[in-house]
Amino acid sequence: MLEDGLGRRVEYLRLSVTDRCDLRCSYCMPPGFKDYEEPGNWLNFDELERLVAVLAGLGVKRIRMTGGEPLLRRNLPELAQRLARLPGVEDLSLSTNGTRLKQNAAALRAAGVTRLNVSLDSLDPERVHKITGRDVLPQILDGLEAARAQSFQVIKINMVVLPEVRDGDIDAMVEYCGARGFVLRFIEMMPVGDTGRRAGYVDLRPLRERLRSRFGLVDGMVPGGGPARYLMSPDGCHRLGFITPISQHFCETCNRVRLSVEGMLYLCLGQEDAVDFRELLRSGCDDEQIAARFRAALQAKPARHEFRERPERVVRFMSSTGG
């Protein structure tokens, strides 16, 4: 069992496979952004498989492939299949914006991906266009239907609640997800990069109580290793999660670390310190050296983020970290 310096069990790796994205969400990446990592610096599939194999042997059992938009990485289902077969990997999931999900859902499911998180902040085409910079709502909805047909264990919709979002937008999303068996998760905006700070923050606690009352919700649980606190209707139709890193941070139970596409291990979204694994992997190291560096890195995992106290601290963008 892996523990950090504060005794928290670490079992969850969010693995960025690309820092590129086909959308330009206003709270994630600035207009005209082109400061991407060179592909030669990306960890290749052999390096990713080897690294995950070592970490799975230490006790990391949940892997989430993320980005950027991970489906922009060529042959991603091949990587998924290689990771899903590794001893110790019990859960392989994917975060996506959904624009390429229709073409990839079947291959991902066959490869061993069991759960999906799909980013969708509104069902209003104009609002989606404004947020993402593209008219992509029909593509995302088609992708969700394709995924639903593949019988993934869980499909979650991630909705960032922005200041301009109205109750009608939220209620429409609740009904949409409930009718299709999707888990809906509301997320507070985090001040990651200038774009995240400019987007504005909405405390989700009043929304949680409003929805609890309107839909007769009770406390519940949904499979996954993330930080959401869940409510659900007694009949199981509505399953709503609330991710509240600002109003009610969950740092004392943090069980995850993030690996960027170029092999930098970030121990907390709220700090810039990172540990380089690309240099180690390409130096001719053995597996024990990888394991030793990971164990040592965990001892430096901070007690909590400082999003409230020092919101300007994180200067990188979310797409370059891995969501």
CSV table of C-alpha atoms in Angstrom, one decimal:
chain,number,residue,atom,x,y,z
A,1,MET,CA,0.0,0.0,0.0
A,2,LEU,CA,1.4,3.4,-1.1
A,3,GLU,CA,1.2,6.3,1.4
A,4,ASP,CA,2.4,9.8,1.2
A,5,GLY,CA,4.2,11.6,3.9
A,6,LEU,CA,0.9,12.4,5.7
A,7,GLY,CA,-0.4,8.8,5.7
A,8,ARG,CA,-2.8,9.3,2.8
A,9,ARG,CA,-3.2,6.2,0.6
A,10,VAL,CA,-2.3,7.0,-3.0
A,11,GLU,CA,-3.8,4.7,-5.6
A,12,TYR,CA,-5.0,6.9,-8.5
A,13,LEU,CA,-2.9,8.1,-11.4
A,14,ARG,CA,-4.3,10.7,-13.9
A,15,LEU,CA,-2.2,10.1,-17.0
A,16,SER,CA,-2.1,12.8,-19.6
A,17,VAL,CA,-1.5,11.4,-23.1
A,18,THR,CA,-1.5,14.8,-24.9
A,19,ASP,CA,-1.6,18.5,-24.1
A,20,ARG,CA,-3.4,19.3,-27.3
A,21,CYS,CA,-7.1,19.9,-27.6
A,22,ASP,CA,-9.5,20.5,-30.5
A,23,LEU,CA,-11.6,22.9,-28.4
A,24,ARG,CA,-10.6,26.2,-26.7
A,25,CYS,CA,-12.8,26.3,-23.6
A,26,SER,CA,-12.7,29.8,-22.2
A,27,TYR,CA,-11.7,28.7,-18.7
A,28,CYS,CA,-9.0,26.3,-19.8
A,29,MET,CA,-6.9,27.6,-22.7
A,30,PRO,CA,-6.4,31.1,-23.9
A,31,PRO,CA,-7.3,32.1,-27.5
A,32,GLY,CA,-4.4,31.5,-29.9
A,33,PHE,CA,-2.5,29.3,-27.5
A,34,LYS,CA,0.2,27.3,-29.3
A,35,ASP,CA,2.8,26.6,-26.6
A,36,TYR,CA,2.4,22.9,-26.8
A,37,GLU,CA,5.0,20.3,-25.8
A,38,GLU,CA,7.0,18.9,-28.7
A,39,PRO,CA,5.9,15.4,-29.6
A,40,GLY,CA,9.4,14.1,-29.2
A,41,ASN,CA,9.1,15.0,-25.5
A,42,TRP,CA,5.9,13.0,-25.0
A,43,LEU,CA,6.2,9.7,-23.3
A,44,ASN,CA,5.7,7.0,-25.9
A,45,PHE,CA,3.4,4.0,-25.4
A,46,ASP,CA,6.3,1.7,-24.3
A,47,GLU,CA,7.4,4.3,-21.7
A,48,LEU,CA,3.8,4.8,-20.4
A,49,GLU,CA,3.2,1.1,-20.2
A,50,ARG,CA,6.4,0.5,-18.3
A,51,LEU,CA,5.8,3.3,-15.9
A,52,VAL,CA,2.3,2.3,-15.2
A,53,ALA,CA,3.4,-1.3,-14.7
A,54,VAL,CA,5.9,-0.3,-12.0
A,55,LEU,CA,3.4,2.0,-10.2
A,56,ALA,CA,0.7,-0.7,-10.4
A,57,GLY,CA,3.1,-3.0,-8.7
A,58,LEU,CA,3.4,-0.5,-5.9
A,59,GLY,CA,-0.3,-0.2,-5.4
A,60,VAL,CA,-1.6,2.3,-7.9
A,61,LYS,CA,-4.7,0.5,-9.2
A,62,ARG,CA,-6.8,3.3,-10.8
A,63,ILE,CA,-5.6,4.9,-14.1
A,64,ARG,CA,-7.4,7.7,-15.9
A,65,MET,CA,-6.3,8.7,-19.4
A,66,THR,CA,-6.7,12.4,-19.9
A,67,GLY,CA,-5.3,15.4,-21.7
A,68,GLY,CA,-5.8,17.9,-23.4
A,69,GLU,CA,-8.2,15.8,-25.4
A,70,PRO,CA,-6.8,12.3,-25.1
A,71,LEU,CA,-8.6,11.1,-28.3
A,72,LEU,CA,-6.3,13.3,-30.3
A,73,ARG,CA,-3.5,10.9,-29.4
A,74,ARG,CA,-3.1,8.5,-32.3
A,75,ASN,CA,-4.0,4.8,-31.6
A,76,LEU,CA,-5.2,5.6,-28.1
A,77,PRO,CA,-7.2,2.3,-27.9
A,78,GLU,CA,-4.0,0.4,-28.3
A,79,LEU,CA,-2.5,2.1,-25.3
A,80,ALA,CA,-5.7,1.5,-23.4
A,81,GLN,CA,-5.5,-2.2,-24.1
A,82,ARG,CA,-1.9,-2.4,-23.0
A,83,LEU,CA,-2.7,-0.6,-19.7
A,84,ALA,CA,-5.8,-2.6,-19.0
A,85,ARG,CA,-3.9,-5.9,-19.2
A,86,LEU,CA,-1.3,-4.9,-16.6
A,87,PRO,CA,-1.3,-6.8,-13.3
A,88,GLY,CA,-2.6,-4.5,-10.5
A,89,VAL,CA,-4.6,-2.2,-12.8
A,90,GLU,CA,-8.2,-2.6,-11.5
A,91,ASP,CA,-9.9,0.4,-13.1
A,92,LEU,CA,-9.1,2.1,-16.4
A,93,SER,CA,-11.1,5.2,-17.3
A,94,LEU,CA,-11.0,8.1,-19.8
A,95,SER,CA,-11.8,11.8,-19.6
A,96,THR,CA,-12.8,13.4,-22.9
A,97,ASN,CA,-14.6,16.4,-24.4
A,98,GLY,CA,-16.7,13.9,-26.5
A,99,THR,CA,-16.1,15.4,-29.9
A,100,ARG,CA,-14.4,12.1,-31.1
A,101,LEU,CA,-16.3,9.7,-28.9
A,102,LYS,CA,-18.7,8.5,-31.6
A,103,GLN,CA,-15.8,7.1,-33.7
A,104,ASN,CA,-13.9,5.7,-30.7
A,105,ALA,CA,-16.4,4.4,-28.2
A,106,ALA,CA,-16.5,0.8,-29.4
A,107,ALA,CA,-12.8,0.5,-29.6
A,108,LEU,CA,-12.2,2.0,-26.2
A,109,ARG,CA,-14.7,-0.4,-24.6
A,110,ALA,CA,-13.2,-3.4,-26.3
A,111,ALA,CA,-9.7,-2.3,-25.2
A,112,GLY,CA,-10.7,-2.4,-21.5
A,113,VAL,CA,-11.9,1.2,-20.7
A,114,THR,CA,-14.7,0.7,-18.2
A,115,ARG,CA,-15.7,4.3,-17.3
A,116,LEU,CA,-16.0,7.6,-19.1
A,117,ASN,CA,-16.0,11.2,-18.0
A,118,VAL,CA,-17.3,13.6,-20.6
A,119,SER,CA,-17.1,17.4,-20.3
A,120,LEU,CA,-20.3,19.2,-21.1
A,121,ASP,CA,-21.1,22.5,-19.5
A,122,SER,CA,-24.5,23.2,-21.2
A,123,LEU,CA,-27.2,21.8,-23.5
A,124,ASP,CA,-27.6,25.2,-25.1
A,125,PRO,CA,-25.8,25.2,-28.5
A,126,GLU,CA,-25.0,28.9,-28.3
A,127,ARG,CA,-23.6,28.6,-24.8
A,128,VAL,CA,-21.5,25.6,-25.8
A,129,HIS,CA,-20.2,27.5,-28.8
A,130,LYS,CA,-19.3,30.4,-26.6
A,131,ILE,CA,-17.5,28.3,-24.1
A,132,THR,CA,-15.6,26.0,-26.4
A,133,GLY,CA,-15.1,28.2,-29.5
A,134,ARG,CA,-16.8,25.7,-31.7
A,135,ASP,CA,-20.3,24.5,-32.7
A,136,VAL,CA,-19.8,21.0,-31.3
A,137,LEU,CA,-22.9,20.2,-29.2
A,138,PRO,CA,-24.3,17.8,-31.8
A,139,GLN,CA,-21.0,15.9,-32.0
A,140,ILE,CA,-20.8,15.6,-28.2
A,141,LEU,CA,-24.4,14.3,-27.9
A,142,ASP,CA,-23.9,11.8,-30.7
A,143,GLY,CA,-20.7,10.6,-29.0
A,144,LEU,CA,-22.6,10.2,-25.7
A,145,GLU,CA,-25.3,8.1,-27.5
A,146,ALA,CA,-22.6,5.9,-29.1
A,147,ALA,CA,-20.9,5.4,-25.7
A,148,ARG,CA,-24.3,4.5,-24.1
A,149,ALA,CA,-24.7,1.8,-26.6
A,150,GLN,CA,-21.4,0.2,-25.6
A,151,SER,CA,-22.5,-0.4,-22.0
A,152,PHE,CA,-19.7,1.3,-20.1
A,153,GLN,CA,-20.0,0.7,-16.4
A,154,VAL,CA,-20.5,4.4,-15.7
A,155,ILE,CA,-20.7,7.5,-17.9
A,156,LYS,CA,-20.3,10.7,-16.0
A,157,ILE,CA,-21.0,14.2,-17.3
A,158,ASN,CA,-18.7,16.9,-15.9
A,159,MET,CA,-20.3,20.3,-15.8
A,160,VAL,CA,-18.2,23.3,-14.7
A,161,VAL,CA,-20.6,25.7,-13.1
A,162,LEU,CA,-19.8,29.2,-14.3
A,163,PRO,CA,-21.2,32.5,-12.9
A,164,GLU,CA,-23.4,33.0,-16.0
A,165,VAL,CA,-25.1,29.5,-15.7
A,166,ARG,CA,-28.8,29.8,-14.8
A,167,ASP,CA,-31.0,27.4,-12.8
A,168,GLY,CA,-32.7,26.4,-16.1
A,169,ASP,CA,-29.5,25.2,-17.6
A,170,ILE,CA,-28.7,23.1,-14.6
A,171,ASP,CA,-32.2,21.6,-14.3
A,172,ALA,CA,-32.1,20.7,-18.0
A,173,MET,CA,-28.8,18.9,-17.6
A,174,VAL,CA,-30.2,17.0,-14.5
A,175,GLU,CA,-33.2,15.8,-16.6
A,176,TYR,CA,-31.0,14.9,-19.6
A,177,CYS,CA,-28.6,12.8,-17.5
A,178,GLY,CA,-31.4,11.2,-15.5
A,179,ALA,CA,-33.2,10.1,-18.6
A,180,ARG,CA,-30.1,8.4,-20.0
A,181,GLY,CA,-28.6,6.9,-16.9
A,182,PHE,CA,-25.6,9.3,-16.8
A,183,VAL,CA,-24.1,10.5,-13.6
A,184,LEU,CA,-24.0,14.3,-13.5
A,185,ARG,CA,-21.1,16.0,-11.6
A,186,PHE,CA,-21.0,19.7,-10.9
A,187,ILE,CA,-17.5,21.2,-10.6
A,188,GLU,CA,-16.3,24.4,-9.0
A,189,MET,CA,-13.9,26.4,-11.1
A,190,MET,CA,-10.3,26.2,-10.0
A,191,PRO,CA,-7.9,29.1,-10.4
A,192,VAL,CA,-5.4,27.1,-12.6
A,193,GLY,CA,-3.7,29.5,-14.9
A,194,ASP,CA,-5.0,33.0,-15.9
A,195,THR,CA,-7.9,31.5,-17.8
A,196,GLY,CA,-9.2,29.6,-14.7
A,197,ARG,CA,-8.9,32.7,-12.5
A,198,ARG,CA,-10.7,34.9,-15.0
A,199,ALA,CA,-13.6,32.5,-15.4
A,200,GLY,CA,-15.0,33.1,-11.9
A,201,TYR,CA,-16.0,30.9,-9.0
A,202,VAL,CA,-19.4,29.6,-7.9
A,203,ASP,CA,-19.8,28.1,-4.5
A,204,LEU,CA,-21.8,24.8,-5.1
A,205,ARG,CA,-23.2,24.5,-1.6
A,206,PRO,CA,-26.5,26.4,-2.3
A,207,LEU,CA,-26.9,24.5,-5.6
A,208,ARG,CA,-26.5,21.2,-3.8
A,209,GLU,CA,-29.3,22.1,-1.3
A,210,ARG,CA,-31.6,23.4,-4.0
A,211,LEU,CA,-31.3,20.2,-6.0
A,212,ARG,CA,-31.6,18.1,-2.9
A,213,SER,CA,-34.9,19.7,-2.1
A,214,ARG,CA,-36.3,19.8,-5.7
A,215,PHE,CA,-35.6,16.2,-6.6
A,216,GLY,CA,-35.9,14.6,-3.1
A,217,LEU,CA,-32.2,13.5,-3.1
A,218,VAL,CA,-30.4,11.6,-0.4
A,219,ASP,CA,-26.7,10.9,0.2
A,220,GLY,CA,-25.3,8.2,-2.1
A,221,MET,CA,-22.2,6.6,-3.7
A,222,VAL,CA,-21.0,6.1,-7.3
A,223,PRO,CA,-18.1,3.9,-8.4
A,224,GLY,CA,-14.8,5.7,-8.9
A,225,GLY,CA,-11.8,7.0,-7.0
A,226,GLY,CA,-12.5,10.8,-7.4
A,227,PRO,CA,-13.4,13.4,-4.8
A,228,ALA,CA,-17.1,14.0,-5.7
A,229,ARG,CA,-19.7,13.9,-2.9
A,230,TYR,CA,-22.9,12.3,-4.3
A,231,LEU,CA,-26.7,12.7,-3.9
A,232,MET,CA,-29.2,10.5,-5.6
A,233,SER,CA,-32.9,10.0,-5.9
A,234,PRO,CA,-34.4,7.1,-4.0
A,235,ASP,CA,-35.3,5.4,-7.4
A,236,GLY,CA,-31.7,5.8,-8.6
A,237,CYS,CA,-32.7,7.9,-11.6
A,238,HIS,CA,-30.8,11.0,-10.6
A,239,ARG,CA,-27.2,10.6,-9.5
A,240,LEU,CA,-25.5,14.0,-8.9
A,241,GLY,CA,-21.9,14.6,-7.7
A,242,PHE,CA,-20.4,17.8,-6.4
A,243,ILE,CA,-16.7,18.5,-6.7
A,244,THR,CA,-15.9,21.4,-4.4
A,245,PRO,CA,-12.2,22.1,-4.3
A,246,ILE,CA,-12.7,25.7,-3.1
A,247,SER,CA,-15.8,25.8,-0.8
A,248,GLN,CA,-15.2,22.4,0.8
A,249,HIS,CA,-11.8,21.1,-0.2
A,250,PHE,CA,-11.1,17.4,0.1
A,251,CYS,CA,-7.3,17.5,0.5
A,252,GLU,CA,-7.3,15.4,3.6
A,253,THR,CA,-8.5,12.4,1.5
A,254,CYS,CA,-6.5,13.1,-1.7
A,255,ASN,CA,-5.5,9.8,-3.3
A,256,ARG,CA,-4.2,11.0,-6.6
A,257,VAL,CA,-1.2,12.3,-8.6
A,258,ARG,CA,-1.0,13.5,-12.2
A,259,LEU,CA,1.5,12.7,-14.9
A,260,SER,CA,1.9,15.3,-17.7
A,261,VAL,CA,2.4,14.2,-21.3
A,262,GLU,CA,6.1,14.9,-21.0
A,263,GLY,CA,6.5,12.8,-17.9
A,264,MET,CA,6.4,15.4,-15.1
A,265,LEU,CA,4.6,14.1,-12.0
A,266,TYR,CA,2.5,16.7,-10.3
A,267,LEU,CA,1.6,15.9,-6.7
A,268,CYS,CA,-1.1,18.6,-6.4
A,269,LEU,CA,-3.0,20.8,-8.8
A,270,GLY,CA,-2.4,23.7,-6.5
A,271,GLN,CA,1.4,23.8,-6.8
A,272,GLU,CA,4.0,24.0,-9.5
A,273,ASP,CA,6.6,21.5,-8.1
A,274,ALA,CA,7.0,18.4,-10.2
A,275,VAL,CA,9.2,15.3,-10.5
A,276,ASP,CA,10.7,14.4,-13.8
A,277,PHE,CA,10.2,10.8,-14.9
A,278,ARG,CA,11.0,11.2,-18.6
A,279,GLU,CA,14.6,11.9,-17.8
A,280,LEU,CA,14.7,8.8,-15.6
A,281,LEU,CA,13.0,6.5,-18.2
A,282,ARG,CA,15.4,7.6,-20.9
A,283,SER,CA,18.5,7.2,-18.8
A,284,GLY,CA,18.6,3.4,-18.9
A,285,CYS,CA,17.2,3.1,-15.3
A,286,ASP,CA,15.8,-0.1,-13.9
A,287,ASP,CA,12.3,-0.6,-12.4
A,288,GLU,CA,13.5,-0.2,-8.8
A,289,GLN,CA,14.9,3.2,-9.6
A,290,ILE,CA,11.5,4.2,-11.0
A,291,ALA,CA,9.8,2.9,-7.9
A,292,ALA,CA,12.2,4.6,-5.6
A,293,ARG,CA,11.7,8.0,-7.3
A,294,PHE,CA,7.9,7.6,-7.0
A,295,ARG,CA,8.0,6.7,-3.4
A,296,ALA,CA,10.3,9.6,-2.7
A,297,ALA,CA,8.0,12.0,-4.6
A,298,LEU,CA,5.0,11.0,-2.5
A,299,GLN,CA,6.8,12.2,0.6
A,300,ALA,CA,6.7,15.7,-0.8
A,301,LYS,CA,2.9,15.7,-1.5
A,302,PRO,CA,1.6,18.8,0.2
A,303,ALA,CA,-1.1,18.7,2.9
A,304,ARG,CA,-3.4,20.9,0.8
A,305,HIS,CA,-3.7,23.3,-2.1
A,306,GLU,CA,-3.7,27.1,-1.6
A,307,PHE,CA,-6.4,28.1,-4.2
A,308,ARG,CA,-8.0,30.5,-1.7
A,309,GLU,CA,-4.8,31.9,-0.1
A,310,ARG,CA,-2.6,32.1,-3.2
A,311,PRO,CA,-4.8,31.7,-6.3
A,312,GLU,CA,-2.1,33.2,-8.5
A,313,ARG,CA,0.4,30.4,-7.7
A,314,VAL,CA,-0.4,28.0,-10.5
A,315,VAL,CA,0.7,29.6,-13.8
A,316,ARG,CA,0.3,26.5,-16.0
A,317,PHE,CA,-2.9,25.7,-17.9
A,318,MET,CA,-5.1,22.7,-17.0
A,319,SER,CA,-4.6,21.2,-20.4
A,320,SER,CA,-0.8,21.0,-19.8
A,321,THR,CA,-1.3,19.2,-16.5
A,322,GLY,CA,-3.9,16.6,-17.2
A,323,GLY,CA,-7.4,17.0,-15.8
